[in-house]
């Protein structure tokens, strides 16, 4: 079955999922960002079939998330290093940790995000770039950006109207 591509979608979530939306890709990025580099390390960590691992690593290299660098010439062997784009994906993984701990850690958290120096537990937060103040997710909204199409603007405007209507009904 041919997979549908989302690379030309306007939505940034859809475009991002086109690159890393398959669970093996997300887990490979997790492992790469935790220091695994070589094919056999990924294979051992994930228990993934070699042909699938090869496809997923190639896709992450093609997406610019990992860089393939030779570490041995005879035989030719490569390691996979996170690029700047790949390192930036750590934010997504930390959001997954936060969300997973909130909703799927019935027996307790097996992983926590902490400050590297102090060891203090951290919380996921949005901050106002003007003053650094934390903004709660419920106080955030999505709006059309400068490059939004008319269709995207209409979709987001409809969403805002529905939210306003629901809020008005709650007040009545």
Short mmCIF file of N, CA and C in Angstrom, two decimals:
data_model
loop_
_atom_site.label_atom_id
_atom_site.label_comp_id
_atom_site.label_asym_id
_atom_site.label_seq_id
_atom_site.Cartn_x
_atom_site.Cartn_y
_atom_site.Cartn_z
N UNK A 1 0.84 -1.18 0.00
CA UNK A 1 0.00 0.00 0.00
C UNK A 1 0.89 1.24 0.00
N UNK A 2 0.63 2.14 -0.91
CA UNK A 2 1.39 3.39 -1.01
C UNK A 2 0.93 4.36 0.06
N UNK A 3 1.87 4.89 0.80
CA UNK A 3 1.56 5.85 1.85
C UNK A 3 1.28 7.22 1.24
N UNK A 4 0.26 7.89 1.75
CA UNK A 4 -0.06 9.23 1.30
C UNK A 4 0.95 10.20 1.88
N UNK A 5 1.47 11.10 1.06
CA UNK A 5 2.43 12.09 1.55
C UNK A 5 1.69 13.32 2.04
N UNK A 6 2.18 13.87 3.10
CA UNK A 6 1.63 15.10 3.66
C UNK A 6 2.63 16.26 3.53
N UNK A 7 3.69 16.03 2.76
CA UNK A 7 4.77 17.02 2.68
C UNK A 7 4.33 18.36 2.10
N UNK A 8 3.26 18.37 1.32
CA UNK A 8 2.78 19.62 0.73
C UNK A 8 1.58 20.20 1.48
N UNK A 9 1.22 19.57 2.59
CA UNK A 9 0.08 20.07 3.37
C UNK A 9 0.44 21.42 3.97
N UNK A 10 -0.57 22.24 4.15
CA UNK A 10 -0.33 23.57 4.74
C UNK A 10 -0.12 23.49 6.25
N UNK A 11 -0.78 22.55 6.88
CA UNK A 11 -0.71 22.42 8.34
C UNK A 11 0.68 21.96 8.77
N UNK A 12 1.33 22.68 9.70
CA UNK A 12 2.67 22.28 10.15
C UNK A 12 2.67 20.94 10.88
N UNK A 13 1.56 20.57 11.49
CA UNK A 13 1.48 19.26 12.14
C UNK A 13 1.53 18.17 11.08
N UNK A 14 0.75 18.32 10.03
CA UNK A 14 0.73 17.34 8.95
C UNK A 14 2.11 17.21 8.28
N UNK A 15 2.74 18.34 7.98
CA UNK A 15 4.07 18.30 7.35
C UNK A 15 5.09 17.62 8.26
N UNK A 16 5.01 17.89 9.54
CA UNK A 16 5.94 17.28 10.50
C UNK A 16 5.71 15.78 10.58
N UNK A 17 4.45 15.38 10.63
CA UNK A 17 4.13 13.96 10.69
C UNK A 17 4.61 13.23 9.45
N UNK A 18 4.63 13.90 8.32
CA UNK A 18 5.13 13.29 7.09
C UNK A 18 6.59 12.87 7.27
N UNK A 19 7.34 13.60 8.07
CA UNK A 19 8.76 13.30 8.28
C UNK A 19 9.01 12.32 9.42
N UNK A 20 8.28 12.46 10.51
CA UNK A 20 8.59 11.65 11.70
C UNK A 20 7.36 11.02 12.35
N UNK A 21 6.26 10.91 11.62
CA UNK A 21 5.02 10.43 12.21
C UNK A 21 4.92 8.94 12.41
N UNK A 22 5.85 8.20 11.91
CA UNK A 22 5.85 6.75 12.07
C UNK A 22 6.59 6.44 13.38
N UNK A 23 6.06 5.56 14.21
CA UNK A 23 6.61 5.40 15.56
C UNK A 23 8.07 4.99 15.57
N UNK A 24 8.53 4.20 14.60
CA UNK A 24 9.95 3.83 14.60
C UNK A 24 10.83 5.07 14.43
N UNK A 25 10.38 6.02 13.63
CA UNK A 25 11.16 7.25 13.43
C UNK A 25 11.28 8.03 14.74
N UNK A 26 10.18 8.14 15.46
CA UNK A 26 10.21 8.87 16.73
C UNK A 26 11.12 8.17 17.72
N UNK A 27 11.03 6.84 17.79
CA UNK A 27 11.88 6.09 18.72
C UNK A 27 13.35 6.13 18.30
N UNK A 28 13.62 6.13 16.99
CA UNK A 28 15.01 6.27 16.53
C UNK A 28 15.57 7.63 16.91
N UNK A 29 14.75 8.68 16.77
CA UNK A 29 15.22 10.01 17.17
C UNK A 29 15.45 10.07 18.67
N UNK A 30 14.56 9.44 19.44
CA UNK A 30 14.77 9.37 20.90
C UNK A 30 16.13 8.76 21.20
N UNK A 31 16.41 7.60 20.58
CA UNK A 31 17.67 6.91 20.84
C UNK A 31 18.87 7.72 20.36
N UNK A 32 18.76 8.34 19.18
CA UNK A 32 19.87 9.15 18.66
C UNK A 32 20.15 10.33 19.57
N UNK A 33 19.10 10.94 20.09
CA UNK A 33 19.28 12.09 20.98
C UNK A 33 19.78 11.67 22.37
N UNK A 34 19.65 10.38 22.68
CA UNK A 34 20.20 9.86 23.93
C UNK A 34 21.59 9.27 23.75
N UNK A 35 22.15 9.42 22.53
CA UNK A 35 23.54 9.04 22.32
C UNK A 35 23.80 7.80 21.51
N UNK A 36 22.78 7.05 21.11
CA UNK A 36 23.04 5.90 20.25
C UNK A 36 23.42 6.42 18.87
N UNK A 37 24.33 5.72 18.19
CA UNK A 37 24.86 6.21 16.92
C UNK A 37 24.88 5.15 15.82
N UNK A 38 25.05 3.91 16.19
CA UNK A 38 25.33 2.88 15.20
C UNK A 38 24.13 1.95 14.97
N UNK A 39 24.10 1.39 13.77
CA UNK A 39 23.02 0.51 13.35
C UNK A 39 22.75 -0.57 14.40
N UNK A 40 23.80 -1.25 14.85
CA UNK A 40 23.61 -2.34 15.81
C UNK A 40 23.08 -1.83 17.15
N UNK A 41 23.43 -0.60 17.54
CA UNK A 41 22.90 -0.03 18.78
C UNK A 41 21.39 0.23 18.66
N UNK A 42 20.98 0.79 17.53
CA UNK A 42 19.55 1.03 17.31
C UNK A 42 18.80 -0.30 17.25
N UNK A 43 19.37 -1.27 16.55
CA UNK A 43 18.74 -2.58 16.41
C UNK A 43 18.54 -3.24 17.76
N UNK A 44 19.57 -3.20 18.59
CA UNK A 44 19.49 -3.81 19.93
C UNK A 44 18.47 -3.07 20.81
N UNK A 45 18.46 -1.76 20.76
CA UNK A 45 17.57 -0.96 21.58
C UNK A 45 16.11 -1.18 21.22
N UNK A 46 15.82 -1.26 19.91
CA UNK A 46 14.43 -1.27 19.46
C UNK A 46 13.90 -2.65 19.08
N UNK A 47 14.79 -3.60 18.79
CA UNK A 47 14.33 -4.91 18.34
C UNK A 47 13.61 -4.83 17.01
N UNK A 48 14.01 -3.89 16.19
CA UNK A 48 13.39 -3.63 14.89
C UNK A 48 14.06 -4.49 13.82
N UNK A 49 13.28 -4.94 12.84
CA UNK A 49 13.82 -5.73 11.74
C UNK A 49 14.86 -4.90 10.97
N UNK A 50 15.96 -5.51 10.54
CA UNK A 50 17.01 -4.77 9.85
C UNK A 50 16.53 -4.00 8.63
N UNK A 51 15.64 -4.58 7.83
CA UNK A 51 15.17 -3.87 6.63
C UNK A 51 14.35 -2.63 7.02
N UNK A 52 13.54 -2.73 8.07
CA UNK A 52 12.76 -1.58 8.53
C UNK A 52 13.68 -0.52 9.13
N UNK A 53 14.68 -0.97 9.89
CA UNK A 53 15.64 -0.02 10.48
C UNK A 53 16.38 0.73 9.37
N UNK A 54 16.81 0.05 8.35
CA UNK A 54 17.49 0.70 7.22
C UNK A 54 16.58 1.74 6.57
N UNK A 55 15.33 1.37 6.32
CA UNK A 55 14.38 2.32 5.70
C UNK A 55 14.16 3.54 6.58
N UNK A 56 13.96 3.33 7.87
CA UNK A 56 13.68 4.45 8.78
C UNK A 56 14.91 5.34 8.93
N UNK A 57 16.10 4.78 9.04
CA UNK A 57 17.32 5.60 9.13
C UNK A 57 17.51 6.40 7.84
N UNK A 58 17.31 5.76 6.69
CA UNK A 58 17.43 6.49 5.42
C UNK A 58 16.42 7.63 5.33
N UNK A 59 15.20 7.37 5.78
CA UNK A 59 14.17 8.41 5.73
C UNK A 59 14.54 9.58 6.64
N UNK A 60 15.10 9.30 7.81
CA UNK A 60 15.50 10.38 8.72
C UNK A 60 16.70 11.16 8.18
N UNK A 61 17.59 10.48 7.47
CA UNK A 61 18.70 11.17 6.80
C UNK A 61 18.14 12.05 5.68
N UNK A 62 17.23 11.49 4.87
CA UNK A 62 16.61 12.27 3.78
C UNK A 62 15.85 13.48 4.31
N UNK A 63 15.24 13.34 5.49
CA UNK A 63 14.47 14.44 6.10
C UNK A 63 15.37 15.47 6.77
N UNK A 64 16.67 15.20 6.82
CA UNK A 64 17.59 16.15 7.44
C UNK A 64 17.62 16.09 8.96
N UNK A 65 17.09 15.00 9.52
CA UNK A 65 17.07 14.84 10.98
C UNK A 65 18.35 14.18 11.50
N UNK A 66 18.90 13.29 10.68
CA UNK A 66 20.15 12.60 11.02
C UNK A 66 21.14 12.77 9.88
N UNK A 67 22.41 12.72 10.24
CA UNK A 67 23.49 12.76 9.24
C UNK A 67 24.22 11.43 9.30
N UNK A 68 24.44 10.82 8.14
CA UNK A 68 25.17 9.55 8.04
C UNK A 68 26.66 9.87 7.87
N UNK A 69 27.48 9.39 8.82
CA UNK A 69 28.91 9.69 8.81
C UNK A 69 29.69 8.38 8.90
N UNK A 70 30.64 8.13 7.97
CA UNK A 70 31.41 6.88 8.05
C UNK A 70 32.31 6.87 9.30
N UNK A 71 32.37 5.71 9.96
CA UNK A 71 33.30 5.56 11.08
C UNK A 71 34.30 4.44 10.81
N UNK A 72 34.07 3.65 9.75
CA UNK A 72 34.98 2.58 9.37
C UNK A 72 34.99 2.48 7.85
N UNK A 73 36.16 2.31 7.26
CA UNK A 73 36.27 2.18 5.80
C UNK A 73 36.26 0.72 5.34
N UNK A 74 36.82 -0.18 6.16
CA UNK A 74 36.90 -1.59 5.79
C UNK A 74 36.43 -2.45 6.94
N UNK A 75 35.22 -2.90 6.92
CA UNK A 75 34.18 -2.61 5.94
C UNK A 75 33.59 -1.21 6.19
N UNK A 76 32.97 -0.69 5.15
CA UNK A 76 32.36 0.63 5.27
C UNK A 76 31.20 0.55 6.24
N UNK A 77 31.29 1.35 7.30
CA UNK A 77 30.23 1.41 8.31
C UNK A 77 29.94 2.87 8.61
N UNK A 78 28.68 3.14 8.94
CA UNK A 78 28.27 4.51 9.22
C UNK A 78 27.68 4.63 10.62
N UNK A 79 27.78 5.83 11.15
CA UNK A 79 27.02 6.15 12.35
C UNK A 79 26.07 7.28 11.98
N UNK A 80 25.06 7.47 12.80
CA UNK A 80 24.01 8.43 12.52
C UNK A 80 23.98 9.47 13.62
N UNK A 81 24.25 10.72 13.23
CA UNK A 81 24.34 11.82 14.19
C UNK A 81 23.18 12.78 13.99
N UNK A 82 22.56 13.22 15.08
CA UNK A 82 21.47 14.20 14.93
C UNK A 82 22.01 15.51 14.36
N UNK A 83 21.28 16.05 13.40
CA UNK A 83 21.59 17.37 12.84
C UNK A 83 20.98 18.43 13.76
N UNK A 84 21.13 19.69 13.43
CA UNK A 84 20.50 20.76 14.21
C UNK A 84 18.98 20.57 14.23
N UNK A 85 18.41 20.22 13.07
CA UNK A 85 16.96 19.96 13.00
C UNK A 85 16.60 18.78 13.89
N UNK A 86 17.42 17.75 13.86
CA UNK A 86 17.18 16.57 14.69
C UNK A 86 17.28 16.89 16.17
N UNK A 87 18.26 17.70 16.54
CA UNK A 87 18.40 18.09 17.96
C UNK A 87 17.20 18.91 18.42
N UNK A 88 16.67 19.72 17.54
CA UNK A 88 15.50 20.53 17.88
C UNK A 88 14.27 19.65 18.15
N UNK A 89 14.28 18.43 17.62
CA UNK A 89 13.18 17.49 17.85
C UNK A 89 13.09 17.08 19.31
N UNK A 90 14.13 17.32 20.09
CA UNK A 90 14.09 16.97 21.52
C UNK A 90 12.92 17.66 22.22
N UNK A 91 12.53 18.84 21.75
CA UNK A 91 11.37 19.53 22.32
C UNK A 91 10.10 18.70 22.16
N UNK A 92 9.95 18.08 21.00
CA UNK A 92 8.78 17.24 20.74
C UNK A 92 8.81 16.03 21.66
N UNK A 93 9.98 15.42 21.79
CA UNK A 93 10.10 14.24 22.65
C UNK A 93 9.82 14.59 24.12
N UNK A 94 10.28 15.75 24.56
CA UNK A 94 10.00 16.15 25.94
C UNK A 94 8.51 16.42 26.15
N UNK A 95 7.84 16.93 25.12
CA UNK A 95 6.39 17.11 25.21
C UNK A 95 5.70 15.75 25.29
N UNK A 96 6.20 14.76 24.54
CA UNK A 96 5.66 13.41 24.63
C UNK A 96 5.84 12.84 26.05
N UNK A 97 7.01 13.07 26.64
CA UNK A 97 7.26 12.60 28.00
C UNK A 97 6.26 13.23 28.96
N UNK A 98 6.09 14.53 28.87
CA UNK A 98 5.16 15.25 29.75
C UNK A 98 3.74 14.70 29.58
N UNK A 99 3.29 14.57 28.35
CA UNK A 99 1.93 14.10 28.07
C UNK A 99 1.77 12.64 28.50
N UNK A 100 2.75 11.82 28.18
CA UNK A 100 2.69 10.40 28.56
C UNK A 100 2.67 10.22 30.07
N UNK A 101 3.46 11.02 30.80
CA UNK A 101 3.47 10.93 32.25
C UNK A 101 2.12 11.35 32.83
N UNK A 102 1.50 12.33 32.23
CA UNK A 102 0.19 12.80 32.72
C UNK A 102 -0.91 11.76 32.52
N UNK A 103 -0.84 11.02 31.41
CA UNK A 103 -1.97 10.19 31.04
C UNK A 103 -1.72 8.68 30.99
N UNK A 104 -0.47 8.25 31.00
CA UNK A 104 -0.19 6.82 30.84
C UNK A 104 0.82 6.28 31.83
N UNK A 105 1.02 6.93 32.96
CA UNK A 105 1.99 6.47 33.95
C UNK A 105 1.26 6.04 35.22
N UNK A 106 0.32 5.12 35.07
CA UNK A 106 -0.49 4.69 36.21
C UNK A 106 0.36 4.14 37.35
N UNK A 107 1.46 3.48 37.03
CA UNK A 107 2.33 2.89 38.05
C UNK A 107 3.47 3.82 38.47
N UNK A 108 3.44 5.05 37.98
CA UNK A 108 4.50 6.01 38.29
C UNK A 108 5.33 6.32 37.06
N UNK A 109 6.03 7.41 37.11
CA UNK A 109 6.83 7.88 35.98
C UNK A 109 8.15 7.13 35.89
N UNK A 110 8.43 6.57 34.73
CA UNK A 110 9.70 5.89 34.52
C UNK A 110 10.76 6.83 33.96
N UNK A 111 10.33 7.97 33.43
CA UNK A 111 11.23 8.98 32.85
C UNK A 111 10.71 10.34 33.26
N UNK A 112 11.61 11.23 33.64
CA UNK A 112 11.24 12.61 33.97
C UNK A 112 12.20 13.56 33.27
N UNK A 113 11.74 14.76 32.97
CA UNK A 113 12.59 15.80 32.40
C UNK A 113 13.06 16.66 33.57
N UNK A 114 14.39 16.79 33.71
CA UNK A 114 14.97 17.54 34.82
C UNK A 114 16.02 18.52 34.30
N UNK A 115 16.32 19.52 35.12
CA UNK A 115 17.39 20.47 34.81
C UNK A 115 18.72 19.72 34.92
N UNK A 116 19.54 19.81 33.88
CA UNK A 116 20.79 19.05 33.82
C UNK A 116 21.71 19.34 35.02
N UNK A 117 21.79 20.59 35.44
CA UNK A 117 22.71 20.95 36.53
C UNK A 117 22.15 20.68 37.92
N UNK A 118 20.91 21.10 38.17
CA UNK A 118 20.36 20.99 39.52
C UNK A 118 19.62 19.69 39.77
N UNK A 119 19.17 19.02 38.70
CA UNK A 119 18.38 17.82 38.87
C UNK A 119 16.92 18.11 39.19
N UNK A 120 16.55 19.40 39.26
CA UNK A 120 15.17 19.77 39.58
C UNK A 120 14.24 19.38 38.43
N UNK A 121 13.08 18.86 38.77
CA UNK A 121 12.09 18.46 37.78
C UNK A 121 11.57 19.70 37.06
N UNK A 122 11.39 19.58 35.75
CA UNK A 122 10.91 20.69 34.93
C UNK A 122 9.51 20.39 34.42
N UNK A 123 8.79 21.46 34.13
CA UNK A 123 7.46 21.35 33.54
C UNK A 123 7.49 21.93 32.14
N UNK A 124 6.70 21.32 31.27
CA UNK A 124 6.54 21.84 29.93
C UNK A 124 5.79 23.16 30.01
N UNK A 125 6.28 24.17 29.30
CA UNK A 125 5.62 25.48 29.37
C UNK A 125 5.81 26.25 28.07
N UNK A 126 4.81 27.09 27.78
CA UNK A 126 4.93 28.09 26.73
C UNK A 126 5.31 29.38 27.43
N UNK A 127 6.18 30.16 26.82
CA UNK A 127 6.56 31.42 27.44
C UNK A 127 6.34 32.58 26.48
N UNK A 128 6.00 33.72 27.06
CA UNK A 128 5.84 34.95 26.30
C UNK A 128 7.24 35.46 25.99
N UNK A 129 7.60 35.61 24.72
CA UNK A 129 8.96 36.03 24.39
C UNK A 129 9.28 37.45 24.87
N UNK A 130 8.28 38.28 25.09
CA UNK A 130 8.52 39.66 25.52
C UNK A 130 9.01 39.72 26.96
N UNK A 131 8.42 38.90 27.85
CA UNK A 131 8.79 39.01 29.26
C UNK A 131 9.18 37.69 29.91
N UNK A 132 9.14 36.58 29.15
CA UNK A 132 9.53 35.29 29.70
C UNK A 132 8.48 34.64 30.60
N UNK A 133 7.34 35.28 30.74
CA UNK A 133 6.28 34.77 31.61
C UNK A 133 5.68 33.50 31.01
N UNK A 134 5.43 32.50 31.87
CA UNK A 134 4.79 31.26 31.43
C UNK A 134 3.32 31.52 31.11
N UNK A 135 2.85 30.88 30.02
CA UNK A 135 1.46 31.01 29.59
C UNK A 135 0.86 29.61 29.59
N UNK A 136 -0.25 29.43 30.29
CA UNK A 136 -0.91 28.13 30.37
C UNK A 136 -1.45 27.71 29.01
N UNK A 137 -1.43 26.41 28.69
CA UNK A 137 -1.96 25.96 27.40
C UNK A 137 -3.38 26.43 27.12
N UNK A 138 -4.23 26.48 28.14
CA UNK A 138 -5.60 26.92 27.90
C UNK A 138 -5.68 28.40 27.55
N UNK A 139 -4.60 29.15 27.77
CA UNK A 139 -4.57 30.56 27.40
C UNK A 139 -3.88 30.78 26.05
N UNK A 140 -3.56 29.70 25.36
CA UNK A 140 -2.94 29.76 24.04
C UNK A 140 -4.00 29.52 22.97
N UNK A 141 -3.78 30.05 21.81
CA UNK A 141 -4.68 29.84 20.68
C UNK A 141 -3.84 29.69 19.42
N UNK A 142 -4.44 29.12 18.41
CA UNK A 142 -3.81 28.97 17.10
C UNK A 142 -4.48 29.98 16.18
N UNK A 143 -3.67 30.72 15.43
CA UNK A 143 -4.21 31.69 14.50
C UNK A 143 -3.49 31.58 13.17
N UNK A 144 -4.07 32.09 12.10
CA UNK A 144 -3.40 32.02 10.79
C UNK A 144 -2.10 32.83 10.82
N UNK A 145 -1.08 32.27 10.18
CA UNK A 145 0.18 32.97 10.04
C UNK A 145 0.21 33.76 8.75
N UNK A 146 1.30 34.50 8.52
CA UNK A 146 1.39 35.35 7.34
C UNK A 146 1.25 34.60 6.01
N UNK A 147 1.64 33.33 5.98
CA UNK A 147 1.58 32.57 4.74
C UNK A 147 0.32 31.71 4.64
N UNK A 148 -0.63 31.88 5.54
CA UNK A 148 -1.85 31.06 5.54
C UNK A 148 -2.67 31.31 4.29
N UNK A 149 -3.18 30.21 3.73
CA UNK A 149 -4.07 30.31 2.57
C UNK A 149 -5.44 30.77 3.03
N UNK A 150 -6.29 31.12 2.08
CA UNK A 150 -7.66 31.50 2.40
C UNK A 150 -8.39 30.34 3.08
N UNK A 151 -8.11 29.12 2.62
CA UNK A 151 -8.75 27.95 3.21
C UNK A 151 -8.32 27.78 4.68
N UNK A 152 -7.04 27.96 4.97
CA UNK A 152 -6.56 27.85 6.35
C UNK A 152 -7.15 28.96 7.21
N UNK A 153 -7.19 30.17 6.68
CA UNK A 153 -7.78 31.29 7.43
C UNK A 153 -9.24 31.00 7.75
N UNK A 154 -9.98 30.47 6.76
CA UNK A 154 -11.39 30.15 6.97
C UNK A 154 -11.53 29.06 8.04
N UNK A 155 -10.71 28.04 7.95
CA UNK A 155 -10.77 26.94 8.92
C UNK A 155 -10.52 27.43 10.33
N UNK A 156 -9.48 28.24 10.50
CA UNK A 156 -9.15 28.73 11.84
C UNK A 156 -10.16 29.75 12.34
N UNK A 157 -10.71 30.55 11.44
CA UNK A 157 -11.76 31.49 11.84
C UNK A 157 -13.00 30.75 12.29
N UNK A 158 -13.37 29.67 11.59
CA UNK A 158 -14.51 28.86 11.97
C UNK A 158 -14.28 28.26 13.36
N UNK A 159 -13.06 27.77 13.60
CA UNK A 159 -12.73 27.20 14.90
C UNK A 159 -12.89 28.25 16.00
N UNK A 160 -12.42 29.46 15.75
CA UNK A 160 -12.54 30.54 16.74
C UNK A 160 -14.00 30.90 16.98
N UNK A 161 -14.82 30.91 15.92
CA UNK A 161 -16.25 31.21 16.08
C UNK A 161 -16.94 30.13 16.91
N UNK A 162 -16.59 28.87 16.65
CA UNK A 162 -17.19 27.77 17.42
C UNK A 162 -16.79 27.84 18.89
N UNK A 163 -15.51 28.17 19.14
CA UNK A 163 -15.05 28.30 20.53
C UNK A 163 -15.76 29.46 21.21
N UNK A 164 -15.92 30.58 20.52
CA UNK A 164 -16.60 31.75 21.09
C UNK A 164 -18.06 31.42 21.38
N UNK A 165 -18.69 30.70 20.46
CA UNK A 165 -20.08 30.31 20.64
C UNK A 165 -20.24 29.37 21.84
N UNK A 166 -19.31 28.42 21.98
CA UNK A 166 -19.36 27.50 23.12
C UNK A 166 -19.16 28.26 24.42
N UNK A 167 -18.24 29.23 24.41
CA UNK A 167 -18.00 30.05 25.61
C UNK A 167 -19.22 30.89 25.96
N UNK A 168 -19.89 31.41 24.95
CA UNK A 168 -21.09 32.23 25.18
C UNK A 168 -22.20 31.37 25.77
N UNK A 169 -22.33 30.14 25.26
CA UNK A 169 -23.35 29.24 25.78
C UNK A 169 -23.08 28.90 27.24
N UNK A 170 -21.82 28.77 27.61
CA UNK A 170 -21.47 28.47 28.99
C UNK A 170 -21.84 29.62 29.90
N UNK A 171 -21.77 30.85 29.38
CA UNK A 171 -22.11 32.03 30.18
C UNK A 171 -23.61 32.19 30.32
N UNK A 172 -24.40 31.70 29.35
CA UNK A 172 -25.87 31.87 29.38
C UNK A 172 -26.53 31.01 30.45
#
